[in-house]
Coordinates of C-alpha atoms and ligand atoms in Angstrom, one line a residue:
Chain J
M1 CA 96.2 43.2 -139.0
L2 CA 95.7 46.9 -139.5
T3 CA 97.6 48.0 -142.6
A4 CA 100.2 50.8 -142.3
E5 CA 97.8 53.1 -144.2
E6 CA 95.0 52.4 -141.7
Q7 CA 97.3 52.9 -138.8
K8 CA 98.5 56.2 -140.2
E9 CA 94.9 57.4 -140.7
I10 CA 93.9 56.4 -137.2
N11 CA 97.0 58.2 -135.8
E12 CA 96.0 61.3 -137.7
E13 CA 92.6 61.2 -135.9
L14 CA 94.3 60.6 -132.6
A15 CA 95.9 64.0 -132.8
H16 CA 92.4 65.6 -132.6
Y17 CA 91.3 63.9 -129.4
P18 CA 92.6 63.9 -125.8
N19 CA 92.4 60.1 -125.5
K20 CA 92.5 56.9 -127.5
Q21 CA 89.0 55.6 -127.0
A22 CA 87.6 58.8 -128.5
V23 CA 88.8 57.7 -132.0
C24 CA 87.4 54.2 -131.8
I25 CA 84.4 55.1 -134.0
D26 CA 86.6 56.9 -136.5
A27 CA 89.0 53.9 -136.5
M28 CA 86.2 51.4 -137.3
L29 CA 84.9 53.7 -140.1
I30 CA 88.5 53.9 -141.5
V31 CA 88.8 50.1 -141.6
Q32 CA 85.3 49.7 -143.0
R33 CA 86.0 52.1 -145.8
R34 CA 88.7 49.8 -147.1
R35 CA 87.2 46.4 -146.2
G36 CA 83.5 47.0 -146.5
W37 CA 82.7 45.8 -143.0
V38 CA 84.3 45.3 -139.6
S39 CA 85.1 41.7 -138.8
D40 CA 85.7 40.1 -135.4
E41 CA 89.4 40.1 -136.2
D42 CA 89.3 43.8 -137.1
I43 CA 87.5 44.5 -133.8
H44 CA 90.3 42.7 -132.0
D45 CA 93.0 44.6 -133.9
I46 CA 91.5 48.0 -133.5
A47 CA 90.8 47.4 -129.8
E48 CA 94.4 46.3 -129.3
F49 CA 95.7 49.4 -131.2
L50 CA 93.6 51.7 -129.0
G51 CA 94.2 49.9 -125.7
M52 CA 90.5 49.0 -125.3
S53 CA 88.9 45.6 -124.6
T54 CA 87.3 43.9 -127.5
A55 CA 84.1 43.7 -125.6
D56 CA 84.0 47.4 -125.0
L57 CA 84.8 48.1 -128.6
D58 CA 82.1 45.7 -129.9
G59 CA 79.6 47.3 -127.5
V60 CA 80.3 50.6 -129.3
A61 CA 80.3 49.0 -132.8
T62 CA 76.9 47.4 -132.3
F63 CA 75.3 50.7 -131.2
Y64 CA 75.8 52.4 -134.6
N65 CA 74.0 51.4 -137.7
L66 CA 76.6 52.7 -140.1
I67 CA 79.2 50.3 -138.6
R68 CA 78.7 46.9 -140.3
R69 CA 79.5 43.8 -138.4
K70 CA 78.5 41.6 -141.3
P71 CA 79.9 41.4 -144.8
V72 CA 78.2 43.5 -147.5
G73 CA 78.1 43.4 -151.2
R74 CA 80.4 45.5 -153.5
H75 CA 77.8 48.2 -153.5
V76 CA 75.5 49.3 -150.7
A77 CA 72.2 51.0 -151.4
L78 CA 70.6 52.9 -148.6
I79 CA 66.9 53.4 -149.2
C80 CA 65.3 56.2 -147.2
D81 CA 62.1 54.9 -145.5
S82 CA 61.3 58.0 -143.4
V83 CA 58.2 60.0 -143.5
S84 CA 58.6 62.4 -146.5
C85 CA 59.9 59.5 -148.7
W86 CA 57.0 57.3 -147.5
I87 CA 54.5 59.9 -148.5
M88 CA 56.1 60.2 -151.9
G89 CA 56.0 56.5 -152.6
C90 CA 59.3 55.0 -151.3
E91 CA 57.5 51.6 -150.8
R92 CA 57.1 51.2 -154.6
V93 CA 60.8 52.1 -155.1
R94 CA 61.8 49.6 -152.5
D95 CA 59.6 46.9 -154.0
Q96 CA 61.1 47.5 -157.4
L97 CA 64.7 47.4 -156.0
C98 CA 64.0 44.1 -154.2
A99 CA 62.3 42.5 -157.2
R100 CA 65.0 43.6 -159.6
L101 CA 67.9 42.4 -157.3
G102 CA 66.1 39.4 -156.0
T103 CA 66.7 40.2 -152.4
T104 CA 65.0 41.8 -149.4
L105 CA 65.8 44.8 -147.4
G106 CA 68.8 43.9 -145.2
G107 CA 69.9 41.3 -147.6
S108 CA 72.5 40.9 -150.3
T109 CA 72.4 39.6 -153.9
A110 CA 73.8 36.1 -154.4
D111 CA 76.6 37.4 -156.6
G112 CA 77.7 39.8 -153.9
R113 CA 77.1 42.8 -156.0
F114 CA 74.5 44.7 -153.9
T115 CA 73.4 45.0 -150.3
L116 CA 70.1 46.8 -149.7
L117 CA 69.5 48.6 -146.5
P118 CA 66.7 50.7 -145.2
N119 CA 68.0 54.1 -143.9
V120 CA 66.5 56.9 -141.9
C121 CA 65.9 60.3 -143.6
L122 CA 68.7 61.2 -145.9
G123 CA 68.0 64.9 -145.7
A124 CA 66.8 65.5 -149.2
C125 CA 63.1 65.5 -148.4
D126 CA 62.2 68.1 -151.0
H127 CA 63.3 65.6 -153.6
A128 CA 61.7 62.5 -152.1
P129 CA 61.9 59.6 -152.6
V130 CA 65.6 59.2 -152.4
M131 CA 68.3 56.6 -152.0
M132 CA 72.1 56.6 -151.7
I133 CA 74.4 54.1 -153.4
D134 CA 78.0 54.1 -152.2
G135 CA 77.7 57.8 -151.3
D136 CA 75.9 58.9 -154.5
L137 CA 72.5 60.4 -153.8
Y138 CA 69.6 59.7 -156.2
T139 CA 66.5 61.9 -155.8
N140 CA 63.0 62.2 -157.1
L141 CA 63.0 58.4 -157.8
D142 CA 60.3 56.5 -159.4
E143 CA 60.2 52.8 -160.3
R144 CA 61.3 53.3 -163.9
Q145 CA 64.6 54.9 -162.9
I146 CA 65.8 52.0 -160.9
D147 CA 67.1 49.8 -163.7
P148 CA 69.3 52.4 -165.4
I149 CA 70.7 53.5 -162.0
L150 CA 71.5 49.9 -160.9
D151 CA 73.3 49.3 -164.2
R152 CA 75.9 51.8 -163.3
Y153 CA 77.2 49.6 -160.5
K154 CA 78.9 46.4 -161.6
Chain V
M1 CA 64.4 90.2 -150.5
S2 CA 67.8 91.7 -150.6
P3 CA 70.9 89.8 -149.4
M4 CA 70.8 92.0 -146.3
E5 CA 67.5 90.4 -145.4
R6 CA 68.7 86.8 -146.2
P7 CA 72.0 86.6 -144.4
L8 CA 72.2 82.8 -144.3
T9 CA 71.5 82.0 -147.9
S10 CA 72.5 85.0 -149.9
N11 CA 75.9 83.4 -150.8
L12 CA 74.4 80.1 -152.1
R13 CA 75.2 79.5 -155.7
P14 CA 72.4 78.5 -158.1
D15 CA 74.7 75.7 -159.5
G16 CA 74.8 74.1 -156.1
N17 CA 78.6 74.3 -155.8
A18 CA 80.2 75.5 -152.6
V19 CA 81.3 79.1 -152.2
D20 CA 85.1 79.1 -151.9
I21 CA 87.1 81.3 -149.6
A22 CA 87.9 84.0 -152.1
A23 CA 84.2 84.4 -153.0
Y24 CA 83.2 84.2 -149.4
E25 CA 85.6 87.0 -148.4
R26 CA 84.6 89.1 -151.4
A27 CA 81.0 88.9 -150.1
G28 CA 82.1 90.3 -146.7
G29 CA 83.0 87.0 -145.2
Y30 CA 85.2 86.8 -142.1
E31 CA 84.4 90.5 -141.3
G32 CA 82.3 89.4 -138.4
L33 CA 85.2 87.4 -137.0
R34 CA 87.6 90.4 -137.5
K35 CA 85.2 92.5 -135.6
A36 CA 84.6 90.0 -132.8
L37 CA 88.3 89.7 -132.2
T38 CA 88.5 93.4 -131.3
M39 CA 85.8 93.0 -128.6
Q40 CA 85.8 91.4 -125.2
P41 CA 84.5 87.8 -125.4
Q42 CA 81.7 88.6 -122.9
D43 CA 80.6 91.5 -125.1
V44 CA 80.1 89.1 -128.0
T45 CA 77.9 87.0 -125.8
E46 CA 76.0 90.1 -124.8
L47 CA 75.3 91.0 -128.5
V48 CA 74.0 87.5 -129.1
K49 CA 71.8 87.8 -126.1
R50 CA 70.4 91.1 -127.3
S51 CA 69.7 89.7 -130.8
S52 CA 67.1 87.3 -129.3
L53 CA 68.7 84.4 -131.3
K54 CA 67.1 81.1 -130.3
G55 CA 68.5 77.7 -131.1
R56 CA 67.5 76.3 -134.4
G57 CA 68.0 72.6 -133.5
G58 CA 64.5 72.1 -132.2
A59 CA 64.3 73.2 -128.5
G60 CA 64.5 77.0 -129.2
F61 CA 66.7 77.8 -126.2
P62 CA 68.1 81.4 -126.1
T63 CA 71.6 81.1 -127.5
G64 CA 73.3 84.0 -125.7
M65 CA 71.9 82.9 -122.4
K66 CA 73.3 79.4 -122.9
W67 CA 76.8 80.9 -123.5
S68 CA 76.5 83.0 -120.3
F69 CA 76.6 79.7 -118.2
V70 CA 80.1 78.9 -119.4
P71 CA 82.7 79.5 -116.8
M72 CA 85.0 82.3 -118.0
G73 CA 88.2 83.9 -116.8
A74 CA 91.7 82.7 -115.9
N75 CA 90.4 80.0 -113.5
A76 CA 88.0 78.4 -115.9
P77 CA 88.6 74.8 -116.7
K78 CA 90.7 74.1 -119.9
P79 CA 90.2 73.3 -122.6
K80 CA 86.6 74.4 -123.3
Y81 CA 84.8 72.9 -126.3
L82 CA 82.4 74.1 -129.0
V83 CA 80.4 71.5 -131.0
A84 CA 78.4 72.1 -134.1
N85 CA 75.4 69.7 -134.1
A86 CA 75.3 68.7 -137.7
D87 CA 73.6 65.4 -137.1
E88 CA 70.4 66.4 -138.8
M89 CA 68.6 63.1 -138.7
E90 CA 65.1 64.4 -137.8
P91 CA 62.9 63.0 -140.5
G92 CA 61.7 65.7 -142.9
T93 CA 64.7 68.0 -142.1
F94 CA 67.1 69.1 -144.8
K95 CA 68.2 72.6 -143.8
D96 CA 71.7 72.2 -142.2
R97 CA 72.9 70.1 -145.2
V98 CA 72.0 73.0 -147.6
L99 CA 74.0 75.5 -145.4
M100 CA 77.1 73.2 -145.1
E101 CA 77.2 72.2 -148.8
G102 CA 76.6 75.6 -150.2
D103 CA 78.5 77.9 -147.8
P104 CA 80.8 75.9 -145.5
H105 CA 82.8 79.0 -144.5
Q106 CA 79.7 80.5 -143.0
L107 CA 79.6 77.7 -140.4
I108 CA 83.3 78.0 -139.8
E109 CA 83.1 81.7 -139.2
G110 CA 80.1 81.4 -137.0
M111 CA 81.8 78.7 -135.0
T112 CA 85.0 80.7 -134.6
V113 CA 83.1 83.7 -133.3
A114 CA 81.1 81.5 -130.9
A115 CA 84.3 79.9 -129.7
Y116 CA 85.8 83.3 -129.1
A117 CA 82.8 84.4 -127.1
I118 CA 83.1 81.4 -124.7
Q119 CA 86.9 81.1 -125.2
A120 CA 86.8 77.6 -126.4
E121 CA 90.1 76.3 -127.7
V122 CA 88.8 73.2 -129.5
G123 CA 85.8 72.6 -131.7
Y124 CA 84.2 69.7 -133.5
I125 CA 81.6 69.5 -136.3
F126 CA 79.6 66.4 -135.5
L127 CA 78.4 65.4 -138.9
R128 CA 76.1 62.5 -139.8
G129 CA 77.8 59.8 -141.8
E130 CA 75.5 60.0 -144.8
Y131 CA 76.3 63.6 -145.5
R132 CA 79.3 62.8 -147.8
C133 CA 79.1 66.0 -149.8
S134 CA 79.0 68.2 -146.7
A135 CA 82.0 66.3 -145.3
Q136 CA 84.1 66.8 -148.4
R137 CA 83.3 70.6 -148.6
L138 CA 83.7 71.2 -144.9
R139 CA 87.1 69.5 -144.9
A140 CA 88.3 71.6 -147.8
A141 CA 86.9 74.8 -146.2
V142 CA 88.6 74.1 -142.9
A143 CA 91.9 73.7 -144.7
E144 CA 91.4 76.9 -146.6
A145 CA 90.5 78.8 -143.4
K146 CA 93.5 77.4 -141.6
E147 CA 95.8 78.5 -144.4
R148 CA 94.4 82.0 -144.3
G149 CA 94.8 82.3 -140.5
F150 CA 91.0 82.2 -139.6
L151 CA 91.5 79.0 -137.7
G152 CA 94.4 77.5 -135.7
H153 CA 96.9 79.3 -133.4
N154 CA 96.8 83.0 -132.9
I155 CA 93.9 83.8 -135.3
L156 CA 94.6 87.0 -137.3
G157 CA 97.3 87.9 -134.7
S158 CA 94.7 88.2 -131.9
G159 CA 96.3 85.7 -129.6
F160 CA 93.1 83.6 -129.6
G161 CA 93.5 80.1 -131.0
F162 CA 90.8 77.7 -132.1
E163 CA 91.3 74.2 -133.5
L164 CA 88.4 72.8 -135.5
H165 CA 87.9 69.1 -136.4
L166 CA 85.4 67.3 -138.4
H167 CA 83.9 64.2 -136.7
I168 CA 82.0 61.8 -139.0
S169 CA 79.3 60.0 -137.0
A170 CA 78.3 56.4 -137.5
G171 CA 74.6 56.8 -137.4
R172 CA 71.6 56.7 -134.9
Y173 CA 69.2 59.5 -134.5
I174 CA 69.8 59.8 -130.7
C175 CA 73.2 61.2 -131.4
G176 CA 71.5 64.5 -132.2
E177 CA 70.5 64.8 -128.5
E178 CA 73.3 66.9 -127.2
T179 CA 74.4 64.7 -124.3
A180 CA 74.2 61.5 -126.3
L181 CA 76.3 63.4 -128.9
L182 CA 79.0 64.0 -126.3
N183 CA 79.1 60.3 -125.5
A184 CA 79.4 59.6 -129.2
L185 CA 82.3 62.1 -129.6
E186 CA 84.0 60.4 -126.7
G187 CA 83.8 57.1 -128.5
K188 CA 81.1 55.5 -126.4
R189 CA 77.6 54.2 -127.0
A190 CA 75.4 57.2 -127.5
H191 CA 73.1 57.1 -124.5
P192 CA 72.1 60.5 -123.2
R193 CA 73.6 61.7 -119.9
T194 CA 71.9 62.9 -116.8
K195 CA 71.4 66.7 -116.5
P196 CA 72.6 68.4 -114.4
P197 CA 75.5 68.8 -114.8
F198 CA 74.7 70.7 -118.0
P199 CA 77.3 70.5 -120.8
Q200 CA 78.0 74.2 -120.5
V201 CA 79.7 73.4 -117.2
S202 CA 80.7 69.8 -117.6
G203 CA 80.5 68.4 -121.1
L204 CA 83.1 66.7 -123.3
W205 CA 85.6 64.9 -121.1
G206 CA 84.1 66.8 -118.2
K207 CA 85.0 70.2 -119.6
P208 CA 82.7 73.1 -120.3
T209 CA 81.1 72.5 -123.7
I210 CA 78.5 74.3 -125.9
V211 CA 76.6 72.3 -128.4
Q212 CA 74.8 74.4 -131.0
N213 CA 72.8 73.6 -134.2
V214 CA 74.4 74.4 -137.5
E215 CA 71.8 77.0 -138.5
T216 CA 72.1 78.7 -135.1
L217 CA 75.9 79.0 -135.5
C218 CA 75.6 80.4 -139.0
N219 CA 73.8 83.5 -137.6
V220 CA 76.4 84.4 -135.0
H221 CA 79.0 86.4 -137.0
H222 CA 76.2 88.2 -138.9
I223 CA 74.9 89.5 -135.5
V224 CA 78.4 90.7 -134.5
N225 CA 78.9 92.3 -137.9
K226 CA 75.6 94.1 -138.4
G227 CA 74.3 94.4 -134.8
P228 CA 71.5 92.8 -132.7
E229 CA 69.0 95.6 -133.7
W230 CA 69.4 94.7 -137.4
F231 CA 69.0 91.1 -136.6
R232 CA 65.8 91.6 -134.7
T233 CA 64.3 93.6 -137.6
L234 CA 64.8 90.6 -139.9
S235 CA 62.1 88.9 -138.0
R236 CA 58.3 89.4 -137.9
S237 CA 58.2 88.0 -134.3
G238 CA 59.7 88.7 -130.9
D239 CA 62.6 86.4 -131.6
G240 CA 65.3 87.6 -133.8
G241 CA 66.4 86.7 -137.3
T242 CA 65.3 84.7 -140.3
K243 CA 64.5 81.0 -140.4
L244 CA 65.1 78.3 -143.0
Y245 CA 61.7 76.9 -143.6
G246 CA 61.3 73.7 -145.6
V247 CA 58.4 71.9 -147.1
S248 CA 58.1 68.3 -148.3
G249 CA 55.2 66.2 -149.3
K250 CA 52.7 66.6 -152.1
V251 CA 53.0 70.3 -152.8
N252 CA 53.8 71.9 -156.1
R253 CA 57.2 73.2 -155.2
P254 CA 58.8 71.3 -152.3
G255 CA 61.9 73.3 -151.1
L256 CA 63.7 75.4 -148.6
W257 CA 63.5 79.1 -148.2
E258 CA 65.0 81.7 -145.8
L259 CA 62.2 83.9 -144.6
P260 CA 61.5 86.3 -141.7
L261 CA 60.9 84.3 -138.5
G262 CA 57.2 84.4 -138.0
T263 CA 56.1 84.1 -141.6
T264 CA 52.7 82.4 -141.6
L265 CA 52.2 78.8 -142.4
R266 CA 49.8 79.8 -145.2
E267 CA 52.3 82.1 -146.8
I268 CA 55.0 79.4 -146.7
L269 CA 52.7 76.7 -148.2
E270 CA 50.9 78.8 -150.8
E271 CA 53.4 81.4 -151.9
H272 CA 56.6 79.5 -151.6
A273 CA 55.7 75.8 -151.8
G274 CA 53.1 76.7 -154.6
G275 CA 50.1 75.1 -152.8
M276 CA 48.9 71.5 -152.9
R277 CA 49.7 69.3 -155.9
D278 CA 47.1 67.8 -158.3
G279 CA 44.2 69.6 -156.5
L280 CA 44.8 67.5 -153.4
R281 CA 43.3 68.9 -150.2
F282 CA 45.6 69.8 -147.3
R283 CA 44.9 67.8 -144.2
G284 CA 47.7 68.6 -141.8
V285 CA 51.4 69.4 -141.3
L286 CA 54.2 68.4 -139.0
P287 CA 55.5 71.9 -138.6
G288 CA 59.1 71.1 -137.4
G289 CA 60.0 67.6 -138.3
A290 CA 58.9 64.1 -137.2
S291 CA 58.8 64.8 -133.5
T292 CA 56.3 67.7 -133.5
D293 CA 52.5 67.7 -133.1
F294 CA 50.3 67.9 -136.2
L295 CA 48.7 71.3 -137.0
V296 CA 45.6 71.4 -139.3
E297 CA 43.7 73.7 -141.5
Q298 CA 42.5 75.9 -138.6
H299 CA 46.2 76.7 -137.9
L300 CA 47.1 77.9 -141.3
D301 CA 47.4 81.6 -140.3
T302 CA 49.8 80.8 -137.4
P303 CA 53.0 82.8 -137.6
M304 CA 55.8 80.2 -137.6
D305 CA 57.8 81.3 -134.6
Y306 CA 58.5 79.6 -131.3
T307 CA 55.7 81.2 -129.2
E308 CA 52.9 81.1 -131.8
V309 CA 53.4 77.5 -132.9
Q310 CA 53.5 76.5 -129.2
K311 CA 50.2 78.4 -128.7
A312 CA 48.7 76.4 -131.6
G313 CA 49.7 73.2 -129.7
S314 CA 52.9 72.2 -131.5
R315 CA 56.5 73.2 -131.7
L316 CA 58.5 75.1 -134.4
G317 CA 61.1 72.3 -134.0
T318 CA 63.5 72.5 -137.0
G319 CA 61.1 74.6 -139.1
T320 CA 61.0 71.9 -141.9
M321 CA 57.4 70.9 -142.5
V322 CA 56.0 67.6 -143.7
I323 CA 52.6 67.9 -145.4
L324 CA 49.8 65.4 -145.0
D325 CA 47.4 65.4 -148.0
E326 CA 44.0 63.8 -148.3
G327 CA 45.4 61.1 -150.6
T328 CA 47.7 59.9 -147.8
C329 CA 46.5 57.7 -144.9
P330 CA 47.1 59.5 -141.5
V331 CA 47.3 56.1 -139.7
G332 CA 49.9 54.9 -142.2
M333 CA 51.9 58.1 -141.8
V334 CA 51.9 57.9 -138.0
W335 CA 52.8 54.2 -138.3
N336 CA 55.8 55.2 -140.4
L337 CA 56.8 57.8 -137.8
E338 CA 56.5 55.5 -134.8
H339 CA 58.4 52.8 -136.7
F340 CA 61.2 55.3 -137.0
F341 CA 61.1 56.2 -133.3
A342 CA 60.8 52.5 -132.1
Q343 CA 63.8 51.7 -134.2
E344 CA 65.8 54.7 -133.0
S345 CA 65.1 54.5 -129.3
C346 CA 68.5 54.1 -127.6
G347 CA 67.2 51.4 -125.3
W348 CA 68.3 53.0 -122.1
C349 CA 64.9 53.3 -120.4
T350 CA 62.1 50.8 -120.5
P351 CA 59.0 53.1 -121.1
C352 CA 60.7 54.4 -124.3
W353 CA 62.0 51.2 -125.9
S354 CA 59.1 49.0 -124.8
G355 CA 56.3 51.5 -125.2
L356 CA 57.4 52.6 -128.7
A357 CA 57.7 49.0 -129.9
W358 CA 54.2 48.3 -128.6
T359 CA 52.9 51.5 -130.2
E360 CA 54.4 50.7 -133.5
K361 CA 52.9 47.1 -133.4
I362 CA 49.4 48.4 -132.8
L363 CA 49.6 51.0 -135.5
L364 CA 50.9 48.4 -138.0
A365 CA 48.0 46.1 -137.1
M366 CA 45.6 48.9 -137.5
E367 CA 46.9 49.8 -140.9
Y368 CA 46.3 46.2 -142.0
G369 CA 42.8 46.1 -140.5
K370 CA 43.7 44.0 -137.5
A371 CA 43.1 46.4 -134.6
E372 CA 40.2 46.7 -132.1
E373 CA 38.6 49.7 -130.3
S374 CA 40.6 48.9 -127.2
D375 CA 43.8 49.4 -129.0
L376 CA 43.0 53.1 -129.3
D377 CA 43.0 53.2 -125.5
T378 CA 46.4 51.6 -125.4
L379 CA 47.7 54.2 -127.9
R380 CA 46.2 57.0 -125.7
F381 CA 47.8 55.4 -122.7
Q382 CA 51.2 55.4 -124.4
T383 CA 51.0 59.1 -125.2
K384 CA 50.6 59.7 -121.5
F385 CA 53.1 57.1 -120.4
L386 CA 55.8 58.6 -122.6
A387 CA 55.0 62.2 -121.7
P388 CA 57.7 64.6 -120.4
G389 CA 59.1 63.5 -117.1
N390 CA 58.6 59.8 -117.5
T391 CA 61.7 59.0 -119.6
F392 CA 65.4 59.7 -119.3
C393 CA 65.5 62.1 -122.3
A394 CA 63.3 64.2 -124.6
F395 CA 63.3 61.6 -127.3
A396 CA 60.2 59.7 -126.1
P397 CA 58.0 62.8 -125.5
G398 CA 58.9 63.9 -129.0
A399 CA 58.1 60.5 -130.4
V400 CA 54.5 60.6 -129.2
E401 CA 53.8 64.2 -130.3
P402 CA 52.6 63.2 -133.8
L403 CA 50.7 60.3 -132.4
Q404 CA 48.8 62.3 -129.7
S405 CA 47.8 65.0 -132.2
A406 CA 46.8 62.5 -134.9
L407 CA 44.5 60.8 -132.4
K408 CA 43.0 64.2 -131.8
Y409 CA 42.6 65.5 -135.3
F410 CA 42.2 62.3 -137.3
S411 CA 40.3 60.2 -134.9
G412 CA 37.7 59.4 -137.6
D413 CA 40.4 57.8 -139.7
F414 CA 41.6 55.6 -136.8
H415 CA 38.0 54.5 -136.2
R416 CA 37.5 53.7 -139.9
H417 CA 40.5 51.4 -140.0
I418 CA 39.0 49.5 -137.1
E419 CA 35.4 49.4 -138.3
E420 CA 36.2 48.6 -141.9
K421 CA 39.0 46.2 -141.0
R422 CA 41.2 47.7 -143.7
C423 CA 43.0 50.8 -144.7
P424 CA 40.7 52.9 -146.8
W425 CA 43.7 54.2 -148.7
R426 CA 45.2 50.8 -149.7
Ligands
FMN1 C1 66.2 62.9 -129.9 C2 66.8 64.2 -130.2 C3 67.5 64.5 -131.4 C4 68.0 65.7 -131.7 N1 68.7 65.9 -132.9 C5 69.2 67.1 -133.2 C6 69.9 67.3 -134.4 O1 70.0 66.4 -135.2 N2 70.4 68.5 -134.6 C7 70.4 69.5 -133.7 O2 70.9 70.6 -133.9 N3 69.7 69.3 -132.5 C8 69.2 68.1 -132.2 N4 68.5 68.0 -131.0 C9 68.6 69.1 -130.1 C10 69.9 69.1 -129.3 O3 69.7 68.2 -128.1 C11 70.3 70.4 -128.8 O4 69.2 71.0 -128.1 C12 70.7 71.4 -129.9 O5 71.7 70.8 -130.6 C13 71.1 72.7 -129.3 O6 71.4 73.6 -130.3 P1 70.5 74.9 -130.6 O7 70.3 75.6 -129.2 O8 71.4 75.7 -131.4 O9 69.3 74.4 -131.2 C14 67.9 66.7 -130.7 C15 67.3 66.5 -129.5 C16 66.7 65.3 -129.2 C17 66.0 65.1 -127.9
SF4_2 S1 63.9 58.3 -123.7 FE1 64.4 56.7 -125.2 S2 66.1 57.6 -126.3 FE2 65.9 58.8 -124.4 S3 67.3 57.7 -122.9 FE3 65.3 56.7 -122.7 S4 65.4 55.0 -124.2 FE4 67.0 56.4 -124.7

């Protein structure tokens, strides 16, 4: 079930577009912001709310990498793996993150605290390597900074 | 340079905070809009044509000319749309973010003037999802502009109305391609569309639509305000204006600078980026993001404008450069690039999704010492196979640009990986 708040936010978006399908991506992001991911049930509910078929909506959902169709940890770390960060040593940063959290890229920690995802260029190439945790950008990273940064996220 | 010579960045605050509307207006903001509203829309387009402004999103198409294809007059389809392409996912590119975070009103004013020129009633800023700070500041700035009558119905009593909305994208590099972007805005999978019809005639929901890069739009009201002649004198080349040039990689001062269009590669690298770090030797540069051909030492005196970079065998692209130094493996770097492209192919046409996956696999094998001489022929074949005309959109030709030029300039390094059965840098 979409909450009243979610419905309200989706309706606000609807005012900006000429038809309902146009807001389906916004709607999924609205739901995901509260629930962390978009479940099959959410897909069904959003599709119904917007008068789309669930198959059509899932087709859209699975195209976009920022729409998550699987559960994620309480915090999501996006690690830039594009060219500038690669040159500046993002592989070492990635290895340190994986070792420290005991998981691999694409995976989550057993306690549900973190999900680690590779991400394309985060647009801060003059401060590479970079990563983003829950919307906070961390720049000029080296292996030693990883532990204190992770400690901020419980 | 004086603020007059750096129109796009002169408002940016050293503390990195956004310029609010009061400060923006004090610095002469929204004057360009006031002036435009006293002109005929077609005359605004004419000014932009005369300024020689070319698109800053990568393709370098003349902006005024693009606008002149939009149907005008009482019988034109309604509504018309203006879209700011703020997808900025080209690896190595970080210029539009700086403009949106630091001076969001500049984009809003540029868009409103552009909308007036083509008489668009509705606009969207198509912003990539990871740009959270830009989203927050743009949202605040749109609200401020609405409140002050620079957006919405009957702007400044002119009778012209323009509604501007922020659309947060859900990822995928292909969304930056303008027709894929339109599908994304319509809530569909972001596969590109066939052209023609061009979006100027039939774009969003079949209505005339102009898609323009953020940096391009940020120039528009300055041109109206200070004139096309002034705009052309900002440049050291035949094309008008300044350019945001960025440098990343192992240089002393990676960063972003607004400089005259046509500043040489050498000046940007040495004077602004402070030269190579730790005495490392410069080996090459992707001059305009991941999808541009490498340039090398012999090209250092190239003026960085559309024509000259093309003559040197590459493209100005986004103007944000990625430097290859001698301590970095060229094969590894090209593998990283093709990994990106293989992953981001939208999957619509087979040469692209299949060819890039194959290309990436070979490069990875080569990086780990598991490639053979014949693999080089396959790579060369792929660069031809994915050349312009063989795929549905410009993504695939862009994807092989760094590869084809690396095969040309760094062929010794490819051979060494094969002969030594390892990466000499690992
Ligand atoms: C694969 C691909 C990705 C693109 N990504 C962007 C982008 O992120 N931002 C952008 O402004 N233009 C991008 N473009 C170019 C757009 O298709 C379009 O030409 C541009 O937005 C037009 O604006 P301009 O004339 O102001 O440059 C991309 C093109 C391709 C083929
Ligand atoms: S060239 Fe690639 S990105 Fe473009 S339509 Fe074909 S598969 Fe999609």
